[in-house]
Amino acid sequence: MKKGFAAVFLAVLCTFLFYGIRYMKSPLLTQEAVYGTYEESVYTDCYFVREETVYSAQSSGTVYNHYSDGARVGKDALVSTLYTGEVSESLLRELSTIDKKIENARASALYVNTAAEDDSNLENRIDEYKLKIIEASVHNDTRKISQYKAAINGLRQGSAVISVEAAVAGLTAEKSAAESKIGGVKQEVYAGQSGVFSTVLDGMEHILTPEKVMEYGVSDFNAITTVTGKTANQTVNAGDSICKIVNNHQWYVLCAVASERLENKKMNSSVTMRFDDIPGAEVTGRIVYISEPQDGKNVLLIESTQYLESAYSLRSSSMELVFKSYSGYRVPVSAIRTRDGVKGVLGRKNNVENFYPCDVVYTNESGEYVIIRSPENADRKLDGVDEFVLGER
């Protein structure tokens, strides 16, 4: 009897030992430790909102623009001229050529031709340009370097002297002579403020303004219908739009976002924007308006002061709106443990398993995962950890 009991006890003990050893040797579920940046973002459609001043024709005629689309213009700059008389294509090309010469002369900021001067003045002028070449080289300004070299060559060849001011004056007189061939009168359009010049108009310039959209709700946003912008005609009637100047110091983006994604989002919060129709562009902005919720959404108006060329011509795009970025390690919520009141994770470094204290910097909405980092005062840092242990024995 005793021998039978001993045999049964030994068999049970062996079974426990077998499965116990097997359990202890069984692999735990682990995850590679990868440090990265994770974003809290939403994907939505948006509209570009700008301060745009549209200029119209006072009479019928032919429009000649002094700037190309996308060019920056200063306040009070002459941007367009409306001629009421007949203007041929060849005359328009002549005016364009003269304008380009004037622009190049003004941009040169030095003598465009040079003088037959006495030797001492000649060498002094050449020395001045050599110093300017060195200065331009420091700033890697290749355009000015080329101009200064051309000026030196001109001096050595003994060209007739003419300053930038004189060159511009001569070209302006040449332009006036060309314009005198046109009968009738002309209307000159000057920029009321500095900005970006454009002849592409879509009719939304007076509708999607910063002031008006500050009152928009979700229903107003849903009612927006935009049309593809069209280039203004060169031949116009009285009242037709000629061109516009777009404020390039600040611009806005209008979008609608699910209300649940805006919890804890405050006015003046900084955000990052990426636009599908502007590949590679990433700009920052700040929230300047949040509407009342309606149908589970809110309207947001975001202001940006970063220069982005396409933002002054596009009217709509799909957009990724990034509220926050977090750097750290992504692990399942279940990987977080507490030991002696300290929150942390089990990590393996060089096949050695240890408990690593951590701070949770982000928890995703569904609570499935968290982003963790080492506390600044932690003795054992997560840096260099090979993998995280996710399960327990």
Coordinates of C-alpha atoms in Angstrom, one line a residue:
M1 CA 0.0 0.0 0.0
K2 CA 2.7 2.4 1.0
K3 CA 4.7 1.4 -2.1
G4 CA 1.7 2.1 -4.3
F5 CA 1.1 5.5 -2.7
A6 CA 4.8 6.4 -3.1
A7 CA 4.7 5.4 -6.8
V8 CA 1.6 7.6 -7.4
F9 CA 3.2 10.5 -5.5
L10 CA 6.4 10.2 -7.5
A11 CA 4.5 10.2 -10.8
V12 CA 2.5 13.3 -9.9
L13 CA 5.7 15.1 -8.7
C14 CA 7.4 14.2 -12.0
T15 CA 4.5 15.5 -14.0
F16 CA 4.6 18.8 -12.1
L17 CA 8.3 19.1 -12.5
F18 CA 8.1 18.3 -16.2
Y19 CA 5.4 20.9 -17.0
G20 CA 7.0 23.4 -14.5
I21 CA 10.3 23.3 -16.2
R22 CA 8.7 23.4 -19.6
Y23 CA 6.6 26.5 -18.5
M24 CA 9.7 28.2 -17.2
K25 CA 11.5 27.6 -20.4
S26 CA 8.6 28.6 -22.6
P27 CA 9.2 31.9 -24.5
L28 CA 7.4 35.0 -23.4
L29 CA 5.7 37.3 -25.8
T30 CA 8.1 40.2 -26.6
Q31 CA 8.3 43.2 -28.8
E32 CA 11.2 44.9 -30.4
A33 CA 12.0 48.3 -28.8
V34 CA 11.9 50.9 -31.5
Y35 CA 12.2 54.6 -30.7
G36 CA 10.2 56.9 -32.9
T37 CA 7.9 59.8 -33.3
Y38 CA 4.1 59.3 -33.2
E39 CA 1.5 61.8 -34.1
E40 CA -2.0 62.6 -33.0
S41 CA -3.6 63.7 -36.2
V42 CA -6.8 63.8 -38.3
Y43 CA -7.4 63.8 -42.1
T44 CA -9.9 66.3 -43.5
D45 CA -10.8 68.6 -46.4
C46 CA -10.0 72.3 -46.1
Y47 CA -10.3 75.7 -47.8
F48 CA -7.6 78.3 -48.0
V49 CA -8.8 81.7 -46.7
R50 CA -6.9 84.9 -47.5
E51 CA -7.0 88.6 -47.4
E52 CA -7.4 89.4 -51.2
T53 CA -7.9 92.7 -52.8
V54 CA -9.5 92.5 -56.3
Y55 CA -9.0 95.4 -58.8
S56 CA -11.6 96.0 -61.6
A57 CA -11.6 97.8 -64.9
Q58 CA -13.2 101.3 -65.0
S59 CA -13.8 101.0 -68.7
S60 CA -13.4 98.6 -71.7
G61 CA -9.9 98.0 -73.1
T62 CA -6.8 95.9 -73.1
V63 CA -5.0 95.0 -69.9
Y64 CA -1.2 94.9 -69.6
N65 CA 0.2 93.4 -66.4
H66 CA 3.6 94.5 -65.2
Y67 CA 4.1 91.4 -63.0
S68 CA 3.7 87.7 -63.6
D69 CA 1.4 85.5 -61.4
G70 CA 3.1 84.7 -58.1
A71 CA 5.4 87.7 -58.1
R72 CA 5.8 89.7 -54.9
V73 CA 4.9 93.3 -55.2
G74 CA 5.3 96.2 -52.8
K75 CA 2.7 98.7 -51.7
D76 CA 2.0 101.4 -54.3
A77 CA 3.6 99.4 -57.0
L78 CA 2.2 99.8 -60.5
V79 CA 0.8 96.3 -61.2
S80 CA -1.5 96.7 -64.3
T81 CA -2.4 99.2 -66.9
L82 CA -5.7 99.3 -68.8
Y83 CA -5.4 100.9 -72.3
T84 CA -8.6 102.0 -73.9
G85 CA -7.0 102.3 -77.4
E86 CA -6.1 99.5 -79.7
V87 CA -3.0 97.5 -78.6
S88 CA -1.3 95.1 -80.9
E89 CA 0.4 91.9 -79.7
S90 CA 3.8 93.2 -81.0
L91 CA 3.4 96.4 -78.9
L92 CA 2.5 94.3 -75.8
R93 CA 5.7 92.3 -76.3
E94 CA 7.7 95.5 -76.7
L95 CA 6.3 96.8 -73.4
S96 CA 7.1 93.5 -71.7
T97 CA 10.7 93.6 -73.0
I98 CA 11.2 97.1 -71.7
D99 CA 9.8 96.3 -68.3
K100 CA 12.2 93.3 -68.0
K101 CA 15.1 95.6 -68.8
I102 CA 14.0 98.1 -66.1
E103 CA 13.6 95.3 -63.6
N104 CA 17.1 93.9 -64.4
A105 CA 18.6 97.4 -64.2
R106 CA 17.0 98.0 -60.8
A107 CA 18.1 94.6 -59.5
S108 CA 21.8 95.2 -60.5
A109 CA 22.3 97.9 -57.9
L110 CA 25.5 99.0 -59.7
Y111 CA 26.7 100.7 -62.8
V112 CA 25.2 98.8 -65.7
N113 CA 27.7 100.3 -68.2
T114 CA 31.1 101.8 -67.3
A115 CA 33.1 104.9 -68.1
A116 CA 36.2 105.9 -70.0
E117 CA 37.8 107.4 -66.9
D118 CA 41.3 108.3 -65.9
D119 CA 43.5 105.4 -64.8
S120 CA 43.3 106.1 -61.0
N121 CA 39.5 106.3 -61.0
L122 CA 39.3 103.2 -63.1
E123 CA 41.4 101.1 -60.8
N124 CA 39.6 102.4 -57.7
R125 CA 36.3 101.4 -59.2
I126 CA 37.7 98.0 -60.0
D127 CA 39.0 97.6 -56.5
E128 CA 35.6 98.5 -55.1
Y129 CA 33.9 95.7 -57.2
K130 CA 36.6 93.2 -56.2
L131 CA 35.7 93.8 -52.5
K132 CA 32.0 93.5 -53.4
I133 CA 32.8 90.1 -55.0
I134 CA 34.4 88.9 -51.8
E135 CA 31.4 90.1 -49.8
A136 CA 29.0 88.5 -52.1
S137 CA 31.0 85.2 -51.9
V138 CA 30.6 85.2 -48.2
H139 CA 26.8 85.2 -48.6
N140 CA 27.0 82.8 -51.6
D141 CA 25.2 85.4 -53.8
T142 CA 26.1 84.1 -57.2
R143 CA 23.9 86.6 -59.0
K144 CA 25.8 89.6 -57.6
I145 CA 29.1 88.0 -58.1
S146 CA 28.3 87.7 -61.9
Q147 CA 27.1 91.3 -62.0
Y148 CA 30.3 92.7 -60.3
K149 CA 32.5 90.7 -62.7
A150 CA 30.6 92.0 -65.6
A151 CA 31.0 95.5 -64.3
I152 CA 34.8 95.0 -64.0
N153 CA 35.0 93.7 -67.6
G154 CA 33.0 96.7 -68.7
L155 CA 35.3 99.1 -66.9
R156 CA 38.3 97.5 -68.5
Q157 CA 36.7 97.7 -72.0
G158 CA 36.0 101.4 -71.5
S159 CA 32.3 101.5 -72.1
A160 CA 30.3 104.7 -71.8
V161 CA 29.3 105.5 -68.2
I162 CA 25.7 105.2 -67.2
S163 CA 24.3 104.7 -63.7
V164 CA 21.4 102.5 -62.7
E165 CA 19.3 105.6 -62.2
A166 CA 20.2 106.9 -65.6
A167 CA 19.6 103.5 -67.2
V168 CA 16.1 103.2 -65.6
A169 CA 15.3 106.8 -66.7
G170 CA 16.2 106.0 -70.3
L171 CA 14.2 102.8 -70.3
T172 CA 11.2 104.6 -68.8
A173 CA 11.4 107.2 -71.6
E174 CA 11.6 104.4 -74.1
K175 CA 8.4 102.9 -72.6
S176 CA 6.6 106.2 -72.7
A177 CA 7.4 106.5 -76.4
A178 CA 6.0 103.0 -77.0
E179 CA 2.8 103.8 -75.1
S180 CA 2.4 107.0 -77.2
K181 CA 1.6 104.7 -80.1
I182 CA -1.6 103.7 -78.3
G183 CA -4.6 105.9 -78.7
G184 CA -7.2 106.7 -76.0
V185 CA -6.5 106.9 -72.3
K186 CA -5.1 104.5 -69.8
Q187 CA -6.1 103.4 -66.2
E188 CA -3.1 102.5 -64.0
V189 CA -3.7 100.1 -61.2
Y190 CA -1.5 100.4 -58.1
A191 CA -1.2 97.9 -55.3
G192 CA -2.9 99.1 -52.1
Q193 CA -0.7 96.9 -50.0
S194 CA 2.2 94.6 -50.5
G195 CA 1.6 90.9 -51.3
V196 CA 1.5 88.4 -54.1
F197 CA 0.2 89.4 -57.6
S198 CA -2.3 87.1 -59.3
T199 CA -4.7 87.2 -62.3
V200 CA -6.4 83.9 -61.3
L201 CA -9.8 84.6 -59.8
D202 CA -12.5 82.2 -58.6
G203 CA -15.2 84.6 -57.2
M204 CA -14.5 83.5 -53.6
E205 CA -12.2 86.5 -52.8
H206 CA -15.0 88.4 -51.1
I207 CA -16.7 85.3 -49.6
L208 CA -13.9 83.3 -47.9
T209 CA -12.4 86.2 -45.9
P210 CA -10.9 85.9 -42.4
E211 CA -13.6 88.1 -41.0
K212 CA -16.6 86.3 -42.5
V213 CA -15.4 82.7 -41.7
M214 CA -14.9 83.6 -38.1
E215 CA -18.7 83.4 -37.9
Y216 CA -19.1 80.1 -39.8
G217 CA -20.7 77.0 -38.3
V218 CA -20.6 73.5 -39.6
S219 CA -23.7 74.0 -41.9
D220 CA -21.9 77.1 -43.4
F221 CA -18.8 75.0 -44.0
N222 CA -20.8 72.3 -45.7
A223 CA -22.5 74.9 -47.9
I224 CA -19.2 76.1 -49.4
T225 CA -19.0 75.5 -53.1
T226 CA -15.9 76.7 -54.9
V227 CA -15.2 76.8 -58.6
T228 CA -11.9 76.4 -60.5
G229 CA -10.1 79.7 -60.7
K230 CA -9.7 81.3 -64.2
T231 CA -7.1 83.7 -65.5
A232 CA -8.6 87.2 -66.1
N233 CA -9.1 88.1 -69.7
Q234 CA -6.7 90.5 -71.3
T235 CA -9.5 92.2 -73.1
V236 CA -12.1 93.4 -70.6
N237 CA -15.3 95.4 -70.2
A238 CA -16.0 98.0 -67.5
G239 CA -16.5 96.2 -64.2
D240 CA -14.5 93.1 -65.1
S241 CA -11.9 91.9 -62.6
I242 CA -8.3 92.6 -63.7
C243 CA -6.1 91.1 -61.0
K244 CA -5.8 90.7 -57.3
I245 CA -3.1 91.2 -54.5
V246 CA -3.0 88.5 -51.9
N247 CA -1.7 89.2 -48.4
N248 CA 1.4 86.9 -48.1
H249 CA 2.2 87.7 -44.5
Q250 CA -0.6 85.6 -43.1
W251 CA -3.1 83.1 -44.5
Y252 CA -5.7 80.8 -43.1
V253 CA -7.1 77.3 -43.4
L254 CA -10.7 76.5 -42.8
C255 CA -11.7 72.9 -41.9
A256 CA -14.3 70.8 -40.0
V257 CA -13.2 68.2 -37.5
A258 CA -15.0 65.6 -35.4
S259 CA -15.8 67.1 -31.9
E260 CA -14.4 64.1 -30.1
R261 CA -11.0 64.8 -31.7
L262 CA -11.0 68.3 -30.2
E263 CA -11.2 67.4 -26.6
N264 CA -8.6 69.5 -24.6
K265 CA -7.8 71.5 -27.8
K266 CA -7.6 75.2 -27.0
M267 CA -7.5 78.5 -28.9
N268 CA -4.0 79.5 -30.0
S269 CA -2.8 75.9 -29.8
S270 CA 0.0 75.2 -32.3
V271 CA -0.7 72.6 -35.1
T272 CA 1.1 71.2 -38.1
M273 CA -0.5 71.0 -41.6
R274 CA 0.4 68.8 -44.6
F275 CA -1.6 69.3 -47.9
D276 CA -2.2 66.6 -50.5
D277 CA -2.1 69.2 -53.3
I278 CA 1.2 70.8 -52.1
P279 CA 3.5 67.7 -52.0
G280 CA 6.4 67.9 -49.5
A281 CA 5.1 71.0 -47.7
E282 CA 4.7 71.0 -44.0
V283 CA 3.8 74.3 -42.2
T284 CA 2.8 75.2 -38.7
G285 CA -0.1 77.3 -37.6
R286 CA -2.3 78.2 -34.6
I287 CA -6.0 77.7 -34.0
V288 CA -7.7 81.1 -34.0
Y289 CA -11.4 80.0 -34.1
I290 CA -13.4 77.1 -33.0
S291 CA -17.1 77.0 -33.8
E292 CA -19.9 75.6 -31.6
P293 CA -20.4 71.9 -32.2
Q294 CA -23.0 70.8 -34.7
D295 CA -23.7 67.3 -36.0
G296 CA -20.7 66.0 -34.1
K297 CA -18.3 68.4 -35.7
N298 CA -16.6 71.8 -35.1
V299 CA -15.3 74.3 -37.6
L300 CA -11.6 75.3 -37.1
L301 CA -9.8 78.3 -38.5
I302 CA -6.0 78.0 -38.5
E303 CA -3.7 81.0 -39.1
S304 CA -0.2 80.6 -40.5
T305 CA 2.5 83.2 -41.2
Q306 CA 4.9 80.8 -42.9
Y307 CA 5.5 81.6 -46.6
L308 CA 4.0 78.9 -48.8
E309 CA 3.7 79.8 -52.5
S310 CA 0.8 77.5 -53.4
A311 CA -1.2 78.7 -50.4
Y312 CA -1.8 82.0 -52.2
S313 CA -3.3 80.4 -55.3
L314 CA -5.0 77.1 -54.2
R315 CA -8.5 77.3 -52.8
S316 CA -9.1 73.8 -51.5
S317 CA -7.2 70.6 -50.7
S318 CA -7.2 67.5 -48.5
M319 CA -5.1 67.9 -45.4
E320 CA -3.5 66.0 -42.6
L321 CA -3.8 68.1 -39.4
V322 CA -1.4 67.2 -36.7
F323 CA -2.3 68.3 -33.2
K324 CA 0.6 66.7 -31.2
S325 CA 3.8 64.8 -31.8
Y326 CA 5.3 62.4 -29.3
S327 CA 8.7 60.8 -29.3
G328 CA 9.3 57.6 -27.4
Y329 CA 8.6 53.8 -27.4
R330 CA 5.2 52.5 -28.4
V331 CA 4.0 49.5 -26.3
P332 CA 0.6 47.9 -25.5
V333 CA -1.1 49.3 -22.4
S334 CA -0.8 45.8 -20.9
A335 CA 3.0 46.1 -21.0
I336 CA 2.9 48.8 -18.2
R337 CA 3.5 47.4 -14.7
T338 CA 3.8 48.8 -11.3
R339 CA 6.5 47.9 -8.8
D340 CA 6.7 49.5 -5.4
G341 CA 4.5 52.3 -6.6
V342 CA 6.7 53.0 -9.7
K343 CA 5.3 52.7 -13.2
G344 CA 7.5 50.9 -15.7
V345 CA 8.1 48.1 -18.2
L346 CA 10.1 44.9 -18.4
G347 CA 12.9 45.3 -20.9
R348 CA 15.8 43.2 -22.1
K349 CA 19.2 44.6 -22.9
N350 CA 21.9 42.1 -23.9
N351 CA 19.7 39.2 -22.9
V352 CA 19.4 40.6 -19.3
E353 CA 15.8 41.3 -18.1
N354 CA 15.2 44.3 -15.9
F355 CA 12.4 46.6 -14.7
Y356 CA 12.6 50.1 -16.3
P357 CA 10.7 53.0 -14.9
C358 CA 8.8 55.0 -17.5
D359 CA 6.6 58.0 -18.1
V360 CA 3.5 57.6 -20.3
V361 CA 3.5 60.6 -22.6
Y362 CA 0.5 59.6 -24.7
T363 CA -2.4 57.1 -24.7
N364 CA -4.3 56.6 -27.9
E365 CA -8.0 57.1 -28.0
S366 CA -9.0 53.4 -27.8
G367 CA -6.5 52.8 -25.0
E368 CA -4.8 50.1 -26.9
Y369 CA -1.3 51.5 -26.8
V370 CA 0.8 54.1 -25.1
I371 CA 4.0 56.1 -25.9
I372 CA 6.6 55.9 -23.1
R373 CA 9.9 57.6 -22.3
S374 CA 12.4 57.3 -19.4
P375 CA 11.9 59.8 -16.5
E376 CA 14.7 62.4 -16.5
N377 CA 15.9 61.2 -13.1
A378 CA 15.7 57.5 -13.8
D379 CA 18.8 55.5 -12.8
R380 CA 18.0 52.8 -15.4
K381 CA 17.2 54.3 -18.9
L382 CA 15.3 52.8 -21.8
D383 CA 18.1 53.8 -24.2
G384 CA 19.6 50.7 -25.8
V385 CA 16.8 48.3 -24.7
D386 CA 16.5 45.5 -27.3
E387 CA 12.9 44.4 -26.6
F388 CA 10.0 44.7 -24.2
V389 CA 8.5 41.8 -22.3
L390 CA 4.7 41.9 -22.8
G391 CA 3.4 38.9 -20.9
E392 CA 3.9 37.4 -17.5
R393 CA 4.6 33.8 -16.4

